[in-house]
Amino acid sequence: MNRDSLITLKKISKRYGSREVLSNISLSLRQGECIMIRGSNGSGKSTLLKIVAGLIPFTAGERQLAHAKLVIGYAPDHLARLRMTSTEYLTHMGRLSRMPKEQLQTRIEQLHAFFNLEQSKSLKMTHFSKGMLQKVNLMQATLHDPELLVLDEPLSGLDKESVQHLLSSLQQIKAAGTSILAAVHDTLLASELGGTTFWIKQGRLENSNMQAAALHSSQLSSVAAAQKSVEKGAVFELLLELSEQQLQHLTHLFPEVVWSKERHGLMTAIVLQKDYYSLMSEMVQQKIEMISLQRKEVAK
Amino acid sequence: MIALLSYLHSCYIRSYRFGPPVFIFLFGITFIYMVVPNPVMESYSFSISFLFVISAAISYSMMDIEAPSQEAVTMLHAGSFIRTTFGKLLYSWLFTLPLALFAVLYPALFNKFDRVAGLDELTLSLLYHLAGSWLGITLACWFSSKLVRSRTTSFLSLSLVIVVAFCVSPLEKELPDSLKPLKWLLPPLDEIIQLLFHFEDATLASKLLALAAPLLYGTILCALFLMLLNKRRLDSL
């Protein structure tokens, strides 16, 4: 474990029966660091977050904490609409955490002011909008001034105004030195909070910044169009069904395309914008079947 | 633990899930005692059986009182999954205390018996009621969504176990001698019921055994349940 790390995961695997959700995940989070986890639905993001928060056991590997009393705040992807006010709810959660009564009351007042929910603190949570509930979710997670904040898709389903307010709140929390580990679907949180972005693909963790850096360095030795592509920050991920000969042909024509094998004999190609149109045209000529196409923003 | 019990009380009372079992119990007890006079201990054996079923229903709804996401939050704040789960079982048991008191005191105070019940009978009856409710609670927790995903399967399985708990003596008679010790694996509700039907002739040891058996059986069930859930934590959700 690194000396500065708050939490370190070493070769963590998680199986549900015969299905391996996470495989050999190694991750380390230092104080004040911000890590975003991205991936498609069911890729294992929430499972990883629950393992980090200590909510579920893992099948293999090791989870090390900086110290035994590490304060972890966890905000699930949604909070249930309880038949109580946000003040009552936070009081219950604070008392469960054995916070002193006066300190708890002060903290609840502070959090209502911080998240701009002062007007609604006497309203039952059953009447709250999704944005308001998400704020209460973050309030309970930060009730104890956590050293590590674990957030499961904190911005999902929120309107623009709520997103802006939550983003600025999270920026302030991060500025106060809290480490943040968040599962996200889009790039917004990553771009606003900075830090490192990882992808979970088929249970494995991939550093998208390293991937982007690799692509970027190969582009630097290439033509100016490639630089433009990186500036735009777009890559395309194609899932293809193609023969060995077709693969060799395309590899020869497009040396900068990154190939990886998928299940059922399929191949994934990560393509820069400069190669995208010519690759597509070549694929049509070669009658290569495309299973899916996804445009991805590369974190800069 | 008081903070946890207070939180669970808020959740349970505001969910109104207590309504059907409490109403059925209170209505059932007052209805049964509409006809007077009644034998003392035999009547209590009925109310213990009734409370056993109602306690199972309370525990069944209490174990799933929180949404999975909230359960994760509660666990992190409370710092222990065992504590939060045990808190739910303890709260369910405490919730049955006023019901047990009602079942014991209502017929005694409103002259529903054929004679005046003694203080020792009332005290022992209250303890038997609480032992029966503890047994119902610890049996039902095994059929919550934490261990059985399908609501239909869990409800039918729990109903079957409750029926079996009432049929231990007839089942024992049907079993061959070599399998008769298997009786000790079944819920010992029958111990209380049989004892109350022959209360006058029962020795102190048998009275205490009838009290200890369901308490001990329930405590073992509770310990095994907590050990299993602690291993799985929130994996079951």
mmCIF file of N, CA, C and O in Angstrom, chain A residues 112 116-123:
data_model
loop_
_atom_site.group_PDB
_atom_site.id
_atom_site.type_symbol
_atom_site.label_atom_id
_atom_site.label_comp_id
_atom_site.label_asym_id
_atom_site.label_seq_id
_atom_site.Cartn_x
_atom_site.Cartn_y
_atom_site.Cartn_z
ATOM 1 N N HIS A 112 -27.837 21.990 5.275
ATOM 2 C CA HIS A 112 -29.036 22.533 4.618
ATOM 3 C C HIS A 112 -28.715 23.852 3.926
ATOM 4 O O HIS A 112 -29.200 24.121 2.830
ATOM 5 N N ASN A 116 -28.446 24.422 -0.125
ATOM 6 C CA ASN A 116 -29.575 25.277 -0.478
ATOM 7 C C ASN A 116 -30.928 24.591 -0.267
ATOM 8 O O ASN A 116 -31.817 24.667 -1.119
ATOM 9 N N LEU A 117 -31.077 23.916 0.834
ATOM 10 C CA LEU A 117 -32.331 23.215 1.121
ATOM 11 C C LEU A 117 -32.993 23.741 2.402
ATOM 12 O O LEU A 117 -33.815 23.048 2.991
ATOM 13 N N GLU A 118 -32.615 24.944 2.788
ATOM 14 C CA GLU A 118 -33.140 25.479 4.051
ATOM 15 C C GLU A 118 -34.662 25.610 4.049
ATOM 16 O O GLU A 118 -35.310 25.395 5.065
ATOM 17 N N GLN A 119 -35.207 25.949 2.884
ATOM 18 C CA GLN A 119 -36.657 26.161 2.789
ATOM 19 C C GLN A 119 -37.442 24.859 2.921
ATOM 20 O O GLN A 119 -38.626 24.876 3.230
ATOM 21 N N SER A 120 -36.762 23.744 2.644
ATOM 22 C CA SER A 120 -37.492 22.463 2.579
ATOM 23 C C SER A 120 -37.193 21.543 3.751
ATOM 24 O O SER A 120 -37.569 20.370 3.715
ATOM 25 N N LYS A 121 -36.540 22.066 4.779
ATOM 26 C CA LYS A 121 -36.109 21.136 5.826
ATOM 27 C C LYS A 121 -37.261 20.625 6.689
ATOM 28 O O LYS A 121 -37.111 19.652 7.401
ATOM 29 N N SER A 122 -38.422 21.284 6.621
ATOM 30 C CA SER A 122 -39.557 20.777 7.390
ATOM 31 C C SER A 122 -40.545 20.014 6.507
ATOM 32 O O SER A 122 -41.617 19.609 6.951
ATOM 33 N N LEU A 123 -40.152 19.840 5.243
ATOM 34 C CA LEU A 123 -41.022 19.118 4.295
ATOM 35 C C LEU A 123 -40.641 17.639 4.285
ATOM 36 O O LEU A 123 -39.459 17.310 4.334
#
